[in-house]
Short mmCIF file of C-alpha atoms in Angstrom, two decimals:
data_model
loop_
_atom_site.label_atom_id
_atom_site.label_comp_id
_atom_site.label_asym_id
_atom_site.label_seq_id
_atom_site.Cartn_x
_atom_site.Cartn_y
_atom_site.Cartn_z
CA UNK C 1 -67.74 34.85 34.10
CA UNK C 2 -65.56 32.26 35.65
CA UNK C 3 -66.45 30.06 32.91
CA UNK C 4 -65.02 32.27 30.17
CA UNK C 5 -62.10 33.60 32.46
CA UNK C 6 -61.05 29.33 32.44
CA UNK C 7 -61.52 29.23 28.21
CA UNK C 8 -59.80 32.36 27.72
CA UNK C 9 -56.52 30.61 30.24
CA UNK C 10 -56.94 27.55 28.24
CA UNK C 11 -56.79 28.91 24.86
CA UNK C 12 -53.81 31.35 25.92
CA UNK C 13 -52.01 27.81 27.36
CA UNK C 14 -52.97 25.81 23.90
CA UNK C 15 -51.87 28.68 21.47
CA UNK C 16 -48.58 28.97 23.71
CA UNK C 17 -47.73 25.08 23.51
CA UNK C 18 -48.25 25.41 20.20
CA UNK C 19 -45.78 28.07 19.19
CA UNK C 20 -43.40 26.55 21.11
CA UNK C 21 -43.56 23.31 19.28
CA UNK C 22 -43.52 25.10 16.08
CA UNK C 23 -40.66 26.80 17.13
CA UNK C 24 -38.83 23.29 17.77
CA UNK C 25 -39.58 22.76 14.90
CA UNK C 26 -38.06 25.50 13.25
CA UNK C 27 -34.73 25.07 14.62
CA UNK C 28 -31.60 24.74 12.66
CA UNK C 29 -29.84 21.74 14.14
CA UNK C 30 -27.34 19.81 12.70
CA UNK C 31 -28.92 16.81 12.06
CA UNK C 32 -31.79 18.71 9.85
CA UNK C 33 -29.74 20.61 8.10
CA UNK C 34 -27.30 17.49 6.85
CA UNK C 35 -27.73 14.20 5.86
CA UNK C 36 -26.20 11.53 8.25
CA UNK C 37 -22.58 10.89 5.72
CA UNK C 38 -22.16 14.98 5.68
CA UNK C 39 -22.58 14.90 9.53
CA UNK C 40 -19.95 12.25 9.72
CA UNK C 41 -17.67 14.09 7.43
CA UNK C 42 -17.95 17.24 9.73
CA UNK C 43 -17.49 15.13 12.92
CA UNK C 44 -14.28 14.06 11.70
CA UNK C 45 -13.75 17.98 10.61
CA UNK C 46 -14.62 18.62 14.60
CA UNK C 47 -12.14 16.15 15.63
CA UNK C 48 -9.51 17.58 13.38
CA UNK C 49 -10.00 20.96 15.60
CA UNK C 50 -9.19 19.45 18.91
CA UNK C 51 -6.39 17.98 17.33
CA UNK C 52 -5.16 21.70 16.21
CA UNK C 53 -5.88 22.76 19.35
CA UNK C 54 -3.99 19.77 21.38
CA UNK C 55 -0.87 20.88 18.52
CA UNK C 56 -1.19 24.25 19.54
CA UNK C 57 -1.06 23.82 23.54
CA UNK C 58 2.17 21.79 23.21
CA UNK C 59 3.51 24.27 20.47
CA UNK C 60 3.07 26.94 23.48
CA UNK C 61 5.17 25.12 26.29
CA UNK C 62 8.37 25.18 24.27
CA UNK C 63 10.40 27.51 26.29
CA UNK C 64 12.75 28.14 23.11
CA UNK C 65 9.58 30.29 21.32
CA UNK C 66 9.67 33.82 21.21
CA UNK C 67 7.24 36.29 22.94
CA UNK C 68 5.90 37.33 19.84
CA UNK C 69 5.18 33.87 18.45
CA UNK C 70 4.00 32.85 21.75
CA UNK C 71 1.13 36.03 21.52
CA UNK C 72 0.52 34.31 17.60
CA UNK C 73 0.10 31.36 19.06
CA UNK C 74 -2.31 32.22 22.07
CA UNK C 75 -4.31 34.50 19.48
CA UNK C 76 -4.61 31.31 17.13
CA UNK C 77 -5.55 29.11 20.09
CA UNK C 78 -8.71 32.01 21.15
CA UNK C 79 -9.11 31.69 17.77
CA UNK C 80 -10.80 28.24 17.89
CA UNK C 81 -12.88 28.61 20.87
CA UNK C 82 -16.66 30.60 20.57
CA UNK C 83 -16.47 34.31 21.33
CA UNK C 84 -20.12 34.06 21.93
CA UNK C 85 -20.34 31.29 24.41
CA UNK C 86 -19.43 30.94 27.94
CA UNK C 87 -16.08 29.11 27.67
CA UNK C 88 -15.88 26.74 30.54
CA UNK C 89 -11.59 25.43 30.93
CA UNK C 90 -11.32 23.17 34.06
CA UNK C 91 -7.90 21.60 34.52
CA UNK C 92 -4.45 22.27 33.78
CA UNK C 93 -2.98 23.75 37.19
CA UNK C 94 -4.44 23.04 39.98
CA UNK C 95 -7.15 21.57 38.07
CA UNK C 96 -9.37 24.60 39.21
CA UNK C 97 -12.32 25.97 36.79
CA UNK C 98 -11.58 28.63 34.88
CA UNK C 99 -13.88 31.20 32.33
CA UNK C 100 -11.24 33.20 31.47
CA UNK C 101 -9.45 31.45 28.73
CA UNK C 102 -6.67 33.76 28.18
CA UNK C 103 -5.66 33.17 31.57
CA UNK C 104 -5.70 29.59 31.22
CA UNK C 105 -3.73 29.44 27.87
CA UNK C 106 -1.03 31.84 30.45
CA UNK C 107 -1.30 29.14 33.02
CA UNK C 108 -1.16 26.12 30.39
CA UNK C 109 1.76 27.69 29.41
CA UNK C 110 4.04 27.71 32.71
CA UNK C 111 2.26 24.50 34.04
CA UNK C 112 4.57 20.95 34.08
CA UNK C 113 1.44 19.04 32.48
CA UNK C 114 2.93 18.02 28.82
CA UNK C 115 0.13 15.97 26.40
CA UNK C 116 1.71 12.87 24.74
CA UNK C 117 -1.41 11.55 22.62
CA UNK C 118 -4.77 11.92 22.09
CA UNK C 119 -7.56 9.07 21.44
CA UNK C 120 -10.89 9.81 20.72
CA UNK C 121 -13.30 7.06 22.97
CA UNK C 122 -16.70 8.73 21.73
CA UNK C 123 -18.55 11.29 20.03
CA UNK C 124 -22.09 12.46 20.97
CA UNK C 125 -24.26 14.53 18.41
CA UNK C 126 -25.81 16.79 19.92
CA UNK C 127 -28.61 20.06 18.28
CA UNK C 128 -25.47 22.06 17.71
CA UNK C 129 -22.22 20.45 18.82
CA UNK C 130 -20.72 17.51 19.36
CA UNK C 131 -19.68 16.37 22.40
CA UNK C 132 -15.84 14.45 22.07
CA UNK C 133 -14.29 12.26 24.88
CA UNK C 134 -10.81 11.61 24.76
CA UNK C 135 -8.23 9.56 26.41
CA UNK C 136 -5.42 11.75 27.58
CA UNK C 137 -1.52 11.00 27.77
CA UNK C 138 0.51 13.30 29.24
CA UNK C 139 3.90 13.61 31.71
CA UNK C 140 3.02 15.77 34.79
CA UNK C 141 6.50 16.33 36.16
CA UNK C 142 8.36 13.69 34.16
CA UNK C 143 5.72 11.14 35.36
CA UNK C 144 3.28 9.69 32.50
CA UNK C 145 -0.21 9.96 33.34
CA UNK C 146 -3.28 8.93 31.36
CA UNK C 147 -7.12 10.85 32.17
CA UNK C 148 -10.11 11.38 30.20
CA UNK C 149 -10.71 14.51 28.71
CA UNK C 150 -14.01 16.22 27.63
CA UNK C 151 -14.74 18.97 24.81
CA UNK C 152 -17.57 20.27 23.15
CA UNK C 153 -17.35 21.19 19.59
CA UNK C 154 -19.75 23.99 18.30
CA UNK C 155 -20.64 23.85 14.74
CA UNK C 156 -23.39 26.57 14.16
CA UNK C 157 -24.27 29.34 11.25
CA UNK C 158 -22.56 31.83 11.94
CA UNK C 159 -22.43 35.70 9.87
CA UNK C 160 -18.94 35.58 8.38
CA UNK C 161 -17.42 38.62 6.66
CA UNK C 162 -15.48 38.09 3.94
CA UNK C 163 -13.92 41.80 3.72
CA UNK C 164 -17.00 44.07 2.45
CA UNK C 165 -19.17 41.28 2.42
CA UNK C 166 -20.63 38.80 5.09
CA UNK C 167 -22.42 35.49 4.30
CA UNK C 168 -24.15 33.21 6.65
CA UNK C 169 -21.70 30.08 7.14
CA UNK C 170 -21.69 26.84 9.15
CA UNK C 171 -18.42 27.59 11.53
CA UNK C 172 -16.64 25.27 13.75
CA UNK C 173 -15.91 26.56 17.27
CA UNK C 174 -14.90 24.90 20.69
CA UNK C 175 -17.28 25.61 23.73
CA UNK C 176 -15.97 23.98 27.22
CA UNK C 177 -12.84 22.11 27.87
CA UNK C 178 -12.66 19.32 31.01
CA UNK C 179 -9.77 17.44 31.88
CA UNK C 180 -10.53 15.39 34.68
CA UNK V 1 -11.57 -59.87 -60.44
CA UNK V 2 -8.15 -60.06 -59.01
CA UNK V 3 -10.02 -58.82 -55.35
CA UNK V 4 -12.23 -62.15 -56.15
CA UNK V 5 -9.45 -64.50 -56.32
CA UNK V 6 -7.62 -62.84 -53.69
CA UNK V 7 -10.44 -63.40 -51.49
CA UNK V 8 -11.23 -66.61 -52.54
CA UNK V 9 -7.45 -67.56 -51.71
CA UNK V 10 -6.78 -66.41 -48.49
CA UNK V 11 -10.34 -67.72 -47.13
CA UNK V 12 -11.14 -69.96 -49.26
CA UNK V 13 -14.78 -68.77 -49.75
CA UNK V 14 -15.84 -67.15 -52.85
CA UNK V 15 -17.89 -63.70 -53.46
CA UNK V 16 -19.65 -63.97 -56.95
CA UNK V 17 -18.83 -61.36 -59.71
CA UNK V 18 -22.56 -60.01 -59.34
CA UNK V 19 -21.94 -58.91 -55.26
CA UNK V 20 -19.01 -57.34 -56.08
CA UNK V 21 -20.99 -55.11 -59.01
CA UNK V 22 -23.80 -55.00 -56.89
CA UNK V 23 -22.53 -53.55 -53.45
CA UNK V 24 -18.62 -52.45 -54.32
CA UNK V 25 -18.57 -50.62 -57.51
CA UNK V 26 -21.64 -48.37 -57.62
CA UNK V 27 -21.20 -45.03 -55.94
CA UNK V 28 -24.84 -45.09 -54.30
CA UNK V 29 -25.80 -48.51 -52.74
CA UNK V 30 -29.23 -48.98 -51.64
CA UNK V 31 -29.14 -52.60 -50.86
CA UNK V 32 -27.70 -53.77 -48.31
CA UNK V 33 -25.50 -57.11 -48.16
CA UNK V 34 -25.95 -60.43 -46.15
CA UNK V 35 -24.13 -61.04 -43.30
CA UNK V 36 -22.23 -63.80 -44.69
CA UNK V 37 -20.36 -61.92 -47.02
CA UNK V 38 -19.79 -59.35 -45.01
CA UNK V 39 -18.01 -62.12 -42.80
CA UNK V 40 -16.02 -63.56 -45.90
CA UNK V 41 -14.99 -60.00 -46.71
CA UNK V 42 -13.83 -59.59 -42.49
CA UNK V 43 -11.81 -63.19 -42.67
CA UNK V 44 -9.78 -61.56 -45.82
CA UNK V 45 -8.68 -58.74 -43.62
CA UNK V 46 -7.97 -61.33 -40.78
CA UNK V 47 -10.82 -60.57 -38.40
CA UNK V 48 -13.01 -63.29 -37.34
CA UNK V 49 -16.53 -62.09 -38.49
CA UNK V 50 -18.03 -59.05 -39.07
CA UNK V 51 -18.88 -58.47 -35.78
CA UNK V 52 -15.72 -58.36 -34.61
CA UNK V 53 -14.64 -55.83 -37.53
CA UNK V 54 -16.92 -53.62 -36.29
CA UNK V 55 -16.40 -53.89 -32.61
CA UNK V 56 -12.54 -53.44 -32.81
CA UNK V 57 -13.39 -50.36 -34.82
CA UNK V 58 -15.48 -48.55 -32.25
CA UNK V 59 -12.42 -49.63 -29.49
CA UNK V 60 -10.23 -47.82 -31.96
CA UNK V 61 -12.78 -44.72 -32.03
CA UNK V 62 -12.69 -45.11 -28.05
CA UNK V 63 -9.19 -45.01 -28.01
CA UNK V 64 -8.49 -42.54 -30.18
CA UNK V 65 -10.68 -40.31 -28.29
CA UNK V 66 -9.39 -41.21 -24.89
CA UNK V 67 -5.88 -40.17 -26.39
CA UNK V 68 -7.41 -36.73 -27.65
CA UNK V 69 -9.24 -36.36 -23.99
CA UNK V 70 -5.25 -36.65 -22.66
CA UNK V 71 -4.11 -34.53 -24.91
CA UNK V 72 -6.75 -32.24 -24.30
CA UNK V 73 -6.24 -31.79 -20.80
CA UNK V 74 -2.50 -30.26 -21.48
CA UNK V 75 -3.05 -28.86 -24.99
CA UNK V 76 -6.13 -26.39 -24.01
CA UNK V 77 -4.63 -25.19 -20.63
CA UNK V 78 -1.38 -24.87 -22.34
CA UNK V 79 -2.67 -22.78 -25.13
CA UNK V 80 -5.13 -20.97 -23.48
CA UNK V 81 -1.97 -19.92 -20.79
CA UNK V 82 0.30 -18.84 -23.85
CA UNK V 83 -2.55 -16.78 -24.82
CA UNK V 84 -3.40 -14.93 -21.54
CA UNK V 85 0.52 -14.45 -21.03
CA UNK V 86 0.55 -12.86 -24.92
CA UNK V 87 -2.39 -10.69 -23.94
CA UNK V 88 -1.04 -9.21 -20.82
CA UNK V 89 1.96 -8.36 -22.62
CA UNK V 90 0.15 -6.98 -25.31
CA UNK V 91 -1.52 -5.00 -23.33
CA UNK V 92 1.73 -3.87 -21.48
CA UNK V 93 3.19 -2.69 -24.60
CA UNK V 94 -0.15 -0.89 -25.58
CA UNK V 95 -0.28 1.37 -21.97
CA UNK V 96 3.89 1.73 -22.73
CA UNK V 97 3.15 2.79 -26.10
CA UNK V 98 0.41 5.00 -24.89
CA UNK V 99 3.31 6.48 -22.32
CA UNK V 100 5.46 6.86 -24.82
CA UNK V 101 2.97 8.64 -26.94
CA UNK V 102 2.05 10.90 -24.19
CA UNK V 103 5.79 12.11 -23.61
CA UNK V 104 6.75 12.57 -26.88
CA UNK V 105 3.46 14.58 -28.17
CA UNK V 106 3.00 16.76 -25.57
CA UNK V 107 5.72 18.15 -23.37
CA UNK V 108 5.07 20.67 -20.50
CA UNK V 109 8.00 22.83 -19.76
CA UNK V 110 8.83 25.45 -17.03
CA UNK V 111 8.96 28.85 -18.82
CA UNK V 112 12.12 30.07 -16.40
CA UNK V 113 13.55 26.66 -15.89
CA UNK V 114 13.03 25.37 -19.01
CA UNK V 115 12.79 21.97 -16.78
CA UNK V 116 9.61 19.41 -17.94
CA UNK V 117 7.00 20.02 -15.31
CA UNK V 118 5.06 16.89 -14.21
CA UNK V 119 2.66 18.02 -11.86
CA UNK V 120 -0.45 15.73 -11.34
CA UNK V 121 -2.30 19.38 -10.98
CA UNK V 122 -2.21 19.76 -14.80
CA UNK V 123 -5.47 19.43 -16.60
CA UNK V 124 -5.26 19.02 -20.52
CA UNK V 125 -8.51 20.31 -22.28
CA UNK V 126 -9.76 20.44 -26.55
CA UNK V 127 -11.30 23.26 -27.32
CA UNK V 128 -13.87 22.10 -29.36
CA UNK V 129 -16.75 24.91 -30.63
CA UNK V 130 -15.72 26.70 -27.86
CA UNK V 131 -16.47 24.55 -25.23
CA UNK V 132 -13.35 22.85 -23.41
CA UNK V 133 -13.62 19.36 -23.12
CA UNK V 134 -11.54 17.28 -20.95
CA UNK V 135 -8.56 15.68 -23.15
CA UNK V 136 -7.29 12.30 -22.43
CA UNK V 137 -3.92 12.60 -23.12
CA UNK V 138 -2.85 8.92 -24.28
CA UNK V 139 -5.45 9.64 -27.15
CA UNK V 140 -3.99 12.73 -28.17
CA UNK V 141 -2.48 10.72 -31.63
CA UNK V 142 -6.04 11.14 -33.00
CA UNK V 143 -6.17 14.89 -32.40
CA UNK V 144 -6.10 16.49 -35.34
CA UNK V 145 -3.03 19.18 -36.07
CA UNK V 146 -4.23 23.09 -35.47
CA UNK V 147 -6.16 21.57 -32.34
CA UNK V 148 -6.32 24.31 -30.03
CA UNK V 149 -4.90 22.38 -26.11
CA UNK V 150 -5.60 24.25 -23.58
CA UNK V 151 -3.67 23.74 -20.19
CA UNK V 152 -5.28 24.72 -16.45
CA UNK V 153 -3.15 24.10 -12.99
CA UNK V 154 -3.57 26.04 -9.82
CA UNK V 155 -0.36 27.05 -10.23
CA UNK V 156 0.31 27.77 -13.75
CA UNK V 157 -1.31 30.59 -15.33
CA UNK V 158 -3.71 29.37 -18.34
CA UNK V 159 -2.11 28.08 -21.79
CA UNK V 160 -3.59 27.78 -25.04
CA UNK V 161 -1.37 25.73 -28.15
CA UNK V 162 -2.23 24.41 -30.92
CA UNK V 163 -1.13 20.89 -31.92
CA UNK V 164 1.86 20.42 -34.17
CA UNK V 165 2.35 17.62 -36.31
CA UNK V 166 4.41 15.64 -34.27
CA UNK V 167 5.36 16.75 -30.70
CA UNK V 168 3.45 19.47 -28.96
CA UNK V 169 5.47 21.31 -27.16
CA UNK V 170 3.34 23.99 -24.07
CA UNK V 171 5.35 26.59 -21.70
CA UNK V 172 3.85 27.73 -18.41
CA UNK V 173 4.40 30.15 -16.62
CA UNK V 174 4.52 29.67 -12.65
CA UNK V 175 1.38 31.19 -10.79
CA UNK V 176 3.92 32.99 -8.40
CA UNK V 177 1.12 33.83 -5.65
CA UNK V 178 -0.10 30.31 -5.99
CA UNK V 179 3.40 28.31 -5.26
CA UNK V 180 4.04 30.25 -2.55
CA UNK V 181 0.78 29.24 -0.84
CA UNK V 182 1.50 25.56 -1.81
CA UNK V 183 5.17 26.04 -0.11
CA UNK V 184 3.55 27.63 2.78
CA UNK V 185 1.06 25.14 3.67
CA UNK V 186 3.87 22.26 3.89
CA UNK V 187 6.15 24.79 5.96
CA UNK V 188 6.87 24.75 9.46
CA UNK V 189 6.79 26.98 12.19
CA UNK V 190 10.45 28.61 10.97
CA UNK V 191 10.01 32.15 9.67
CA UNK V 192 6.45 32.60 10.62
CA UNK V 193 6.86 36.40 10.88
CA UNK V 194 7.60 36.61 7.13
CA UNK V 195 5.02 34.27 5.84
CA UNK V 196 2.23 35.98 7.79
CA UNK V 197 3.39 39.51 6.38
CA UNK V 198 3.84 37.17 2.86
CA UNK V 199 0.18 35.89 3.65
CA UNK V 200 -1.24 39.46 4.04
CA UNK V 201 0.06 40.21 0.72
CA UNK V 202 -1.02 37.68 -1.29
CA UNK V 203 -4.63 37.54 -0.09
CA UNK V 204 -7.13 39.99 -0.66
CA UNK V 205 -9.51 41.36 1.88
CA UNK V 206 -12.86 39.73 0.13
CA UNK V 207 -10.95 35.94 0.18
CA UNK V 208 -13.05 33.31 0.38
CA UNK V 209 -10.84 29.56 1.45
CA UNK V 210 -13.47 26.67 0.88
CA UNK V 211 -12.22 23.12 2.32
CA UNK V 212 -13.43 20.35 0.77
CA UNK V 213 -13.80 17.57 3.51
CA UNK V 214 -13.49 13.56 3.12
CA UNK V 215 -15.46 12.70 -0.09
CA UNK V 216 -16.85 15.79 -0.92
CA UNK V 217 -19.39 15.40 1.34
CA UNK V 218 -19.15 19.64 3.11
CA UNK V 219 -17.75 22.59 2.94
CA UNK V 220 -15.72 24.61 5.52
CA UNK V 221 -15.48 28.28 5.07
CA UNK V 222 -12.67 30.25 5.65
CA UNK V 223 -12.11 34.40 5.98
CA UNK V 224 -8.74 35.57 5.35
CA UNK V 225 -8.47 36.31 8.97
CA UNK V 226 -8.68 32.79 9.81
CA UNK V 227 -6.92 31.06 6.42
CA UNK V 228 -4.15 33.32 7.32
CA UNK V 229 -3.41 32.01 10.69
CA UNK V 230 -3.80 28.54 9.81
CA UNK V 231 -1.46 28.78 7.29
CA UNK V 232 1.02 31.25 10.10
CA UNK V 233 1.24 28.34 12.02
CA UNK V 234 0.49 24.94 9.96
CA UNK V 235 -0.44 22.32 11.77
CA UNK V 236 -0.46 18.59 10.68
CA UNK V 237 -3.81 18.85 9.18
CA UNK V 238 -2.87 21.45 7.14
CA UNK V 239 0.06 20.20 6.12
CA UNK V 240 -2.49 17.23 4.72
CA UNK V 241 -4.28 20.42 2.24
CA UNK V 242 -4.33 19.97 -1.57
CA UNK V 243 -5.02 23.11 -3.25
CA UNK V 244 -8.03 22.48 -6.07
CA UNK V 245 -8.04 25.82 -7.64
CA UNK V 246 -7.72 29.51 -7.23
CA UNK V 247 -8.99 32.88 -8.30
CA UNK V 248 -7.18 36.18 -8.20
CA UNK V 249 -7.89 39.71 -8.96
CA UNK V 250 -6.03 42.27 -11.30
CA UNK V 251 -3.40 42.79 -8.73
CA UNK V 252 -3.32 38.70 -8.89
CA UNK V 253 -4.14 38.70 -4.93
CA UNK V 254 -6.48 35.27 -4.32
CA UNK V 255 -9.75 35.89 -3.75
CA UNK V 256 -10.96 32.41 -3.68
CA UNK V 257 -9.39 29.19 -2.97
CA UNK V 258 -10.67 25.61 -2.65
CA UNK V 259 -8.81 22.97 -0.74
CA UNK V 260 -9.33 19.44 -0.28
CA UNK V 261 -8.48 18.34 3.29
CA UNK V 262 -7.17 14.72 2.99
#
């Protein structure tokens, strides 16, 4: 009884390891779905997305912009991040953590931290997003500063609807932003 | 027999009558003659002996040859520069030609302006058995006249002409829907209200925005939802977009454009 009780555990553990594996398998990652040039061409596409949004957070500080272009502007920056993903902003003032990222763009906004340039230092691939750290420049209260900066770049498929249709598309989307 | 006492004179040997019949006046000789008058005959043109006939004779070969070898070292550069230089500007005046050849056969004009359009966007195509083929347009001289041209440009509607005799002369119309997308992806943030209301109009619900990245080597897809806000508020990397083509619907509202991101 025991006996068969221990085979019957064993081949419950086995056919469990083995679906798992499978399902590894089975995963869409970037690096099986592209050869290695098309994943450099798309990490360069990722980097061109912190760029926008880095354009976009210094487009937002000008105190000469309009409510209503200020609203565009936050809508385009929410834009870029992943609705589906907890979005992780630590930094800006106070450098507190933040998962509310409308209320961050808000407190970008009215915060004394201006960013001056942006250099990539490296890139890590990994199964769906890249991981990009930057070297920061910015003037915190007229004073220049430089710190390292860390975001991770989604690029997953993704339903897209394109008006009464939807296709399955590989999107671009930023998950978690840390300055430090 | 005046060579025999002419000899005989100035060396004051003698060659017989027979020698001279022998070895001078037949055209094929197959004897061959002694020495010693071989050395008579090299004393009457002031050489020592034979010998030494023959040996200034090869220094004279020598020295000829050394003088060609000089000569050779400026002459064959020198000619063989003249003729790259001549090539080069034959070739010059060929690709000028060809320009000129291109300007003067076929001339693309604005239909409002009038004004010659040179857009590098312009594709020239033969329709040949119905099937356009790509038409290089400094060969265009060999095209025969009635050859139907056809003209493609993202933003020029389509034109068909056939090919006069001497210039060809094609209109195009502006693809109104198209240059305003090209304006708006170089504007800045001025008037953003009015190009996203613009934007809306222009691009239909079902739009589809493909961007080509570096090399061809993906694809980025685009709703209108998100092509329109890019193009709200262009950023520098958009400003870097070079429309490839478009389609529209009946109401001429783009349903599909591919970009190139540089």
């Amino acid at each position: 009884m025991k006996s068969g009780i221990l085979l019957l555990f064993f081949s419950f553990t086995l056919s469990l390891a083995w679906s798992q594996s499978i399902d590894h398998a089975n995963e869409v990652t970037i690096e099986n779905s592209f050869d290695k040039k098309a994943i450099q061409a798309y990490a360069v596409q990722a980097q061109v997305k912190v760029e926008e949004f880095v354009e976009y957070l210094n487009l937002i500080q000008d105190p000469k912009n309009s409510d209503e272009l200020n609203k565009q502007l936050k809508q385009t920056i929410m834009q870029l991040f992943s609705p589906d993903e907890t979005i992780l902003v630590i930094g800006g003032k106070n450098k507190t953590l933040s998962t509310d990222l409308a209320q961050w763009i808000e407190d970008w906004k009215h915060s004394n931290l201006k960013i001056n340039s942006l250099e990539l230092i490296t890139s890590n691939l990994e199964s769906s997003y890249w991981i990009n750290e930057y070297q920061l420049n910015y003037q915190l209260n007229e004073t220049k500063k430089g710190d390292k900066m860390s975001i991770q770049i989604y690029f997953k498929p993704q339903s897209k609807k394109f008006g009464k249709t939807a296709k399955t598309v590989w999107d671009f989307k930023i998950g978690h932003v840390l300055f430090f | 027999m005046q060579l025999i006492d002419d000899v005989e004179k100035a060396t004051k040997q003698r060659i017989s009558e027979k020698w001279v019949y022998t070895h001078l006046k037949p055209e094929l000789n197959e004897k061959l003659p002694r020495k010693d008058m071989l050395d008579i005959l090299a004393n009457y043109c002031r050489v020592n002996s034979w010998d030494a006939f023959v040996h200034s004779l090869s220094q004279t070969t020598v020295l000829k040859k050394a003088k060609f070898n000089r000569l050779k070292q400026w002459v064959f550069p020198l000619v063989s520069l003249v003729a790259i230089i001549g090539f080069f500007l034959w070739d010059f005046m060929q690709i000028e030609d060809s320009k000129k050849i291109e300007q003067e056969n076929i001339l693309m004009k604005d239909f409002y302006t009038g004004e010659e359009i040179k857009d590098p966007s312009l594709h020239l195509f033969v329709k040949k058995n119905g099937v356009l083929e790509p038409l290089d347009s400094t060969k265009n001289k060999a095209l025969k006249p009635e050859t139907e041209i056809v003209v493609e440009s993202p933003f020029y509607l389509e034109a068909k002409v056939k090919k006069e005799n001497k210039s060809t002369s094609i209109v195009l119309k502006p693809n109104d829907y198209a240059m305003m997308l090209k304006a708006f992806i170089q504007s800045d943030i001025k008037d953003w209200e009015a190009r996203k209301e613009q934007l809306n109009t222009i691009l239909s619900d079902d739009l589809e925005a493909l961007i080509h990245l570096q090399d061809n080597l993906g694809i980025e897809y685009m709703n209108k939802e998100e092509f329109a806000e890019k193009l709200t508020l262009p950023t520098k990397a958009i400003k870097r977009w070079q429309i490839l083509s478009l389609e529209q619907d009946s109401l001429q509202k783009i349903t599909k454009v591919r970009i190139k991101q540089h």
